[in-house]
Tab-separated table of C-alpha atoms in Angstrom:
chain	number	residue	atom	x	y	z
A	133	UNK	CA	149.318	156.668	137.923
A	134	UNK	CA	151.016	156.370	134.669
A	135	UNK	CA	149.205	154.252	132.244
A	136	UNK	CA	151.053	150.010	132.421
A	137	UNK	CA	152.055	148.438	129.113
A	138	UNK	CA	148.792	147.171	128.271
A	139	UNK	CA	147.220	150.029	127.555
A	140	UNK	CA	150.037	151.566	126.185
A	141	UNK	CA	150.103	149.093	123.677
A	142	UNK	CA	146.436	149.385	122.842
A	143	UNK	CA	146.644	152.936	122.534
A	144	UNK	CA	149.372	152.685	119.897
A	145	UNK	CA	147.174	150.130	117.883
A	146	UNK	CA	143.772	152.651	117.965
A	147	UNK	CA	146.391	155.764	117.268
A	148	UNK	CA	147.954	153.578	113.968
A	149	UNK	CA	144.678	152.470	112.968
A	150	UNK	CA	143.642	156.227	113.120
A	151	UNK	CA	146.686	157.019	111.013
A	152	UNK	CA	147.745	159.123	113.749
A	153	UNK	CA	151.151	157.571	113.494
A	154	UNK	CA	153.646	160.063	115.538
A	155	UNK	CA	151.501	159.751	118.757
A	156	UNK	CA	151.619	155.709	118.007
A	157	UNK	CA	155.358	156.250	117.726
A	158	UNK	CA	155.575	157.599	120.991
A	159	UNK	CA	153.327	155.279	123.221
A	160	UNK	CA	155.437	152.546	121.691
A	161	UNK	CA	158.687	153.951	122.818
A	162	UNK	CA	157.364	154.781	126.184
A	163	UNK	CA	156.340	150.973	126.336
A	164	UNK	CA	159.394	149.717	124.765
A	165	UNK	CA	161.752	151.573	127.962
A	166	UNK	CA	159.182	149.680	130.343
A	167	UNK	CA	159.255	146.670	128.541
A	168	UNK	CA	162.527	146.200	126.393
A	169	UNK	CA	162.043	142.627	125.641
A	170	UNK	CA	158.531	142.488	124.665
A	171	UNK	CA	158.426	141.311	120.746
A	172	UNK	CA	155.207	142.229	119.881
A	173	UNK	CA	155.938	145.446	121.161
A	174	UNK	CA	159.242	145.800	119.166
A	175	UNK	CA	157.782	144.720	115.888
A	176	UNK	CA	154.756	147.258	116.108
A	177	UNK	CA	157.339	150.094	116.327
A	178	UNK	CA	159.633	148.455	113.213
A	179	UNK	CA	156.396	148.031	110.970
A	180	UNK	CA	155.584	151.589	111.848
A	181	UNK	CA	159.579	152.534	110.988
A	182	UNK	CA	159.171	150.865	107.850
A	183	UNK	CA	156.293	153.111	107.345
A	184	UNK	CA	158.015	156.268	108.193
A	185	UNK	CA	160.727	155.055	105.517
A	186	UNK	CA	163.097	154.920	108.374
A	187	UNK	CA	164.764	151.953	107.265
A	188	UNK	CA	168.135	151.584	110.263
A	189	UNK	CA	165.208	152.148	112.741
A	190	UNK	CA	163.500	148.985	111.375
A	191	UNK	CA	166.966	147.074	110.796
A	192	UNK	CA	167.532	147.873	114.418
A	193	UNK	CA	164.373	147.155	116.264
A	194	UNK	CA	164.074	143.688	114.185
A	195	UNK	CA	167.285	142.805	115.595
A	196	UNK	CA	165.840	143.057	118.672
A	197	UNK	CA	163.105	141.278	118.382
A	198	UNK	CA	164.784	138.403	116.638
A	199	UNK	CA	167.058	138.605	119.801
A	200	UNK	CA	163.953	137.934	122.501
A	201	UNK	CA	162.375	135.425	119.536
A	202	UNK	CA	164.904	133.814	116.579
A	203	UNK	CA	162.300	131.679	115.169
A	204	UNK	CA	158.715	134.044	115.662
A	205	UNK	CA	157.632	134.015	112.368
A	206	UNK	CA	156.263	137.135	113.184
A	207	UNK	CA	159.929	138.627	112.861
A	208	UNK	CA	160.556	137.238	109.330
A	209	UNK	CA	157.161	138.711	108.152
A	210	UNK	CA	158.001	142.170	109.156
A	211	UNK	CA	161.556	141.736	107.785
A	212	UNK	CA	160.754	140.416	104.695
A	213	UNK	CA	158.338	143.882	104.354
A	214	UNK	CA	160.945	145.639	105.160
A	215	UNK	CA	163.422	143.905	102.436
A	216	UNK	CA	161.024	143.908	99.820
A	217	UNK	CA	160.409	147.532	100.158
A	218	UNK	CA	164.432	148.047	99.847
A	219	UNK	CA	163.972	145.872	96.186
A	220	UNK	CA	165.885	143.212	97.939
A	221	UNK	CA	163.458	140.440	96.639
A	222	UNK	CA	165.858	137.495	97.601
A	223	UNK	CA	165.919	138.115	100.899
A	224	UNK	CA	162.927	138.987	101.489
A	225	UNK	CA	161.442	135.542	99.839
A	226	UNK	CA	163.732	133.711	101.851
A	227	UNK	CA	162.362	135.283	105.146
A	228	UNK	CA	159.002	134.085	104.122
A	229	UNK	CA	160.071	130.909	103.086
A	230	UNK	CA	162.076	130.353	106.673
A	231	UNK	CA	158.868	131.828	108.432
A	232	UNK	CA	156.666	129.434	106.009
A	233	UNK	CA	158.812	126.334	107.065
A	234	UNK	CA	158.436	127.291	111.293
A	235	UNK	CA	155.127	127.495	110.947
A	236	UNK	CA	153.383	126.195	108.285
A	237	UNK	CA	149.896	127.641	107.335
A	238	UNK	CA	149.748	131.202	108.522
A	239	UNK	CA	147.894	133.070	105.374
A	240	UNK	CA	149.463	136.622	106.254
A	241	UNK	CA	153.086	134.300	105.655
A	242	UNK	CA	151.761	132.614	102.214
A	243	UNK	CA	149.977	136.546	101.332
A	244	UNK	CA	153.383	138.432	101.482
A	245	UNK	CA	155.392	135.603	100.001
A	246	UNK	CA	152.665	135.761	96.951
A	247	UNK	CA	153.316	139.810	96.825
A	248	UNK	CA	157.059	139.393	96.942
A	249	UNK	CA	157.040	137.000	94.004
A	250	UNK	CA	155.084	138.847	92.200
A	251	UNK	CA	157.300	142.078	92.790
A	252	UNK	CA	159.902	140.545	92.043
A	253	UNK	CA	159.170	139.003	88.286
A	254	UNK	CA	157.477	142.205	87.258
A	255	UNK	CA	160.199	144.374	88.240
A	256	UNK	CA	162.803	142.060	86.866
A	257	UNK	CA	160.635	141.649	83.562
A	258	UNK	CA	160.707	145.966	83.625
A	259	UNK	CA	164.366	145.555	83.476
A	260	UNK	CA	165.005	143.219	81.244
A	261	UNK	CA	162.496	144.624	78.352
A	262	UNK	CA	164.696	148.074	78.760
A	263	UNK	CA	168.092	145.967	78.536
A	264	UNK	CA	166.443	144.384	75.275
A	265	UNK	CA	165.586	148.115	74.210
A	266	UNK	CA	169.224	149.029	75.056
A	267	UNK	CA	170.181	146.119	73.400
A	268	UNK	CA	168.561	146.967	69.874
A	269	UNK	CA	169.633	150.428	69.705
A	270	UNK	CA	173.720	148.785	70.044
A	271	UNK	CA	173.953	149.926	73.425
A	272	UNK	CA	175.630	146.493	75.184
A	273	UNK	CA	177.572	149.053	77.838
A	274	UNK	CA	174.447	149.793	79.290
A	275	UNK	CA	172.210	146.567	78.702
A	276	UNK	CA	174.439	144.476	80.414
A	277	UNK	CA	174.186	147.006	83.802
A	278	UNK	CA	170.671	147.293	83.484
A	279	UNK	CA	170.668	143.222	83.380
A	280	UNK	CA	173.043	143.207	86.112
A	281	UNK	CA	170.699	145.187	88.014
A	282	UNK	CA	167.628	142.839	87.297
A	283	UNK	CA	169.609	140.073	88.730
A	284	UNK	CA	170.185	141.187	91.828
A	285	UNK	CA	166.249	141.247	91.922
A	286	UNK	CA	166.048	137.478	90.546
A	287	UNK	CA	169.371	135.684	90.730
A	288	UNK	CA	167.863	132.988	89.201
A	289	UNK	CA	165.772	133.946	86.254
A	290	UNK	CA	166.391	131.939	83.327
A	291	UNK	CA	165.811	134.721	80.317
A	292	UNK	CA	168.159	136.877	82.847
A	293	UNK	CA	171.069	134.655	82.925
A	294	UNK	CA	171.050	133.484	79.241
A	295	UNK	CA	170.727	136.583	77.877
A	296	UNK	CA	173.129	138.578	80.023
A	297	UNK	CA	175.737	135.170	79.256
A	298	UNK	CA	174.699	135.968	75.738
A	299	UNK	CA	175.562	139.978	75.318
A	300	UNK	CA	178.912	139.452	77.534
A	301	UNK	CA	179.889	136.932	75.088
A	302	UNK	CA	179.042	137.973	71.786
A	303	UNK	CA	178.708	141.829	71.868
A	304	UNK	CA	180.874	143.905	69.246
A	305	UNK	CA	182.464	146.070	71.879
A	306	UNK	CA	185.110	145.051	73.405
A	307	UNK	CA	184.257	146.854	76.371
A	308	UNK	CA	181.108	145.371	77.081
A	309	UNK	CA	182.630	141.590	76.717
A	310	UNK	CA	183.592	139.414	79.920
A	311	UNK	CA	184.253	135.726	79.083
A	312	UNK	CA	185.081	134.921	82.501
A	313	UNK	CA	181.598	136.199	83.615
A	314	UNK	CA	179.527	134.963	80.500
A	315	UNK	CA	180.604	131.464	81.263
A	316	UNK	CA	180.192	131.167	85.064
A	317	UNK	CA	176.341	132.690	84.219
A	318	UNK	CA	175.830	130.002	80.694
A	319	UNK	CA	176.778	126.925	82.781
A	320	UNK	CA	174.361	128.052	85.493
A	321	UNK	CA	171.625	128.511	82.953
A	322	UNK	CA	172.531	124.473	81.401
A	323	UNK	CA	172.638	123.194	84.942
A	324	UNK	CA	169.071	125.012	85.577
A	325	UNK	CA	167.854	122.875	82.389
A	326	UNK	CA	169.110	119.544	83.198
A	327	UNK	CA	170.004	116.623	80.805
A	328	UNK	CA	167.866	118.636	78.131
A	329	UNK	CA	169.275	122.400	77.546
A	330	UNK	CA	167.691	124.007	74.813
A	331	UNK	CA	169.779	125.138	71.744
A	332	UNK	CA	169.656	128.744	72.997
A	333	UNK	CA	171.366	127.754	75.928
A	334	UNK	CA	174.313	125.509	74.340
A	335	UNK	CA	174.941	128.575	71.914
A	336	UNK	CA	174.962	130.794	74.519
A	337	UNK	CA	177.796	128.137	76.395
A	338	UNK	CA	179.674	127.985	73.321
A	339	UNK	CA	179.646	131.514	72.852
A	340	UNK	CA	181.218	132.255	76.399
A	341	UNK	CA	183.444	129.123	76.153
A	342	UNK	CA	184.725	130.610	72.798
A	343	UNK	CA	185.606	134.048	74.381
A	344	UNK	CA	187.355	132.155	76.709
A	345	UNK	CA	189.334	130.845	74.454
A	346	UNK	CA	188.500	127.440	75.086
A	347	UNK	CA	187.234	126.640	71.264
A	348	UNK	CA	187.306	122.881	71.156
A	349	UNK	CA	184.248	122.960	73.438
A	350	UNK	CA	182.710	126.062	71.942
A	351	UNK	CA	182.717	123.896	68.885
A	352	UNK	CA	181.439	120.406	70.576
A	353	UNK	CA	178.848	122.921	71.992
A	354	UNK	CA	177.269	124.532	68.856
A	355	UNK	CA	177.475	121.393	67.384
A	356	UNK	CA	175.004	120.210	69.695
A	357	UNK	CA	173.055	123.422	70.055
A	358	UNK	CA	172.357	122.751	66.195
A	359	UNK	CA	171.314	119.275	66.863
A	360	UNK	CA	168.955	119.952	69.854
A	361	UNK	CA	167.880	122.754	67.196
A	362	UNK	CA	167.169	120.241	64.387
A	363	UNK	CA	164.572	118.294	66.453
A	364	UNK	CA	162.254	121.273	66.717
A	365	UNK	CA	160.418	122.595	64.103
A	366	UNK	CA	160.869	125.383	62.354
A	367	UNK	CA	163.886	126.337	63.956
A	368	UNK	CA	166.060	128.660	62.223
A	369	UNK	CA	169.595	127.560	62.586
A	370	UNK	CA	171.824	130.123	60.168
A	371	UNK	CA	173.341	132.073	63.419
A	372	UNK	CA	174.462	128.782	64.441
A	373	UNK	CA	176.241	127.798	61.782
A	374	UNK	CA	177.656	130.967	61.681
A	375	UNK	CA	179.095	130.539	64.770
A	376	UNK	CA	180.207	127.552	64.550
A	377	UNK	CA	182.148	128.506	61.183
A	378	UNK	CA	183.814	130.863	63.419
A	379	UNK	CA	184.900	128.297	66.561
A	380	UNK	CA	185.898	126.002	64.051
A	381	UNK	CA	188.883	128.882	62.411
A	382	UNK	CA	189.470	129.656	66.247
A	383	UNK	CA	187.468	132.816	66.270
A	384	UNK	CA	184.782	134.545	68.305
A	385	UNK	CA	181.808	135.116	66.868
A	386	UNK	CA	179.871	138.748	67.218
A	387	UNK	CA	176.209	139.510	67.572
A	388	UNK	CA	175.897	142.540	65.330
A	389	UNK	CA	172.482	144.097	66.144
C-alpha cells in the first residue's frame, strides 16, 4: 500500500533535515495532492521554495495556506522569511508584528522579527553611507536614487528622510531638485519629532518650502531653525543665516559641496 500522509510528511522532515531537499520536495507534493488543505503541509513545501529561491512557488503555496488558516501565525512567519529575503523589510516586519499580536509569546515570532530589524537598519545604513559618498563627490543625480532605494527598505528612518528632503531641496543641479517631493518627506520628518524638531529639521522644511516657492514660511522656518540652534551649544549656525539671507530676497538657497 502506498505510504498515508503521515509518513509522508515525516519522511519529508528526515529528507530536509538530511539536506536531501529534491526528494523532500517530492514527498511533499505527493502529500499535498492527498491532502490539499493541510497547512502544515503547505508551509513545509513554501519554506523549502524559499530555499530553492523559487520565490512565485512560495507566493503561491502561502496563499494557500493563509486560505485553510488567515490568522496561523505560522503563515506570517514563513512569509515574512520569504519577504525579507526579497529586501522587502516593511512587509516582512509587519507580518511578524501581525503574527506577534495573534499570538503573543512565540520566540521563533520575536527571533525573526529581531533578524528583520536588524536587516533592515544595516542595509539601509549601507545605503545611505554610499548616498553620503555620492553626495561628497557632487553626485546629487545618483545620491538621491541610492536614498530612494534605502527607503523603500526603511520608510521611516529619520537620517533617510531629512537628508533625502535635504539634497532634493538644496542641490545645485537642477535636475536632481524636486520641491514637491522634498517637502512632503521634511514635514514627515517634523511630525516624527513632535513639538521639539531639531534645527536640522526646520532648515531642511524651509529649504523645501523655499523651492516651493512658498518663502514667507521658508523664512518663519529658518528663523526658528536658528533659534532651536541657539539653545544648544556649540552649534554652528553660518549655513543658516545664509539661507535665510537668501528666503528673505526670495531666493533658494544651494548646498554647494
Amino acid at each position: 500500500p502506498a505510504p498515508d500522509v503521515g509518513l509522508l510528511s515525516a519522511l519529508a522532515t528526515a529528507y530536509t533535515s538530511s539536506a536531501r531537499t529534491n526528494d523532500a520536495v517530492t514527498v511533499l507534493d505527493e502529500a499535498i495532492k492527498r491532502e490539499p488543505q493541510r497547512g502544515d503541509l503547505l508551509l513545509a513545501a513554501a519554506e523549502l521554495a524559499i530555499q530553492r529561491a523559487k520565490v512565485d512557488e512560495a507566493l503561491g503555496l502561502l496563499e494557500r495556506a493563509r486560505r485553510v488558516a488567515p490568522n496561523a501565525p505560522e503563515v506570517d512567519e514563513v512569509s515574512a522569511v520569504l519577504f525579507a529575503r526579497m529586501n522587502d523589510y516593511p512587509r516582512a516586519i509587519a507580518l511578524l508584528r501581525r503574527a506577534e499580536t495573534n499570538a503573543p509569546g512565540r520566540p521563533r515570532t520575536q527571533q525573526l522579527l529581531k533578524e528583520a530589524l536588524e536587516l533592515q537598519d544595516k542595509n539601509a545604513r549601507a545605503l545611505f553611507d554610499q548616498a553620503g559618498e555620492l553626495r561628497k563627490k557632487g553626485d546629487d543625480v545618483n545620491a538621491i536614487k541610492v536614498y530612494r532605494q534605502a527607503l523603500t527598505l526603511h520608510p521611516t528612518a529619520p537620517a533617510l528622510l531629512e537628508n533625502l528632503a535635504f539634497v532634493l531641496a538644496t542641490s545645485p543641479r537642477a535636475e536632481a531638485r524636486d520641491g514637491a517631493e522634498s517637502l512632503r518627506l521634511a514635514r514627515q520628518r517634523i511630525a516624527q519629532m513632535g513639538t521639539r524638531p531639531s534645527p536640522e529639521a526646520l532648515a531642511t522644511l524651509a529649504a523645501a518650502l523655499a523651492e516651493t516657492g512658498d518663502f514667507t514660511a521658508a523664512v518663519a522656518s529658518a528663523e526658528r531653525a536658528i533659534g532651536v540652534a541657539a539653545t544648544i551649544k556649540d552649534f554652528k549656525t553660518i549655513k543658516l543665516q545664509e539661507a535665510l539671507d537668501a528666503y528673505r530676497k526670495n531666493t533658494c538657497w544651494r548646498n554647494h559641496p
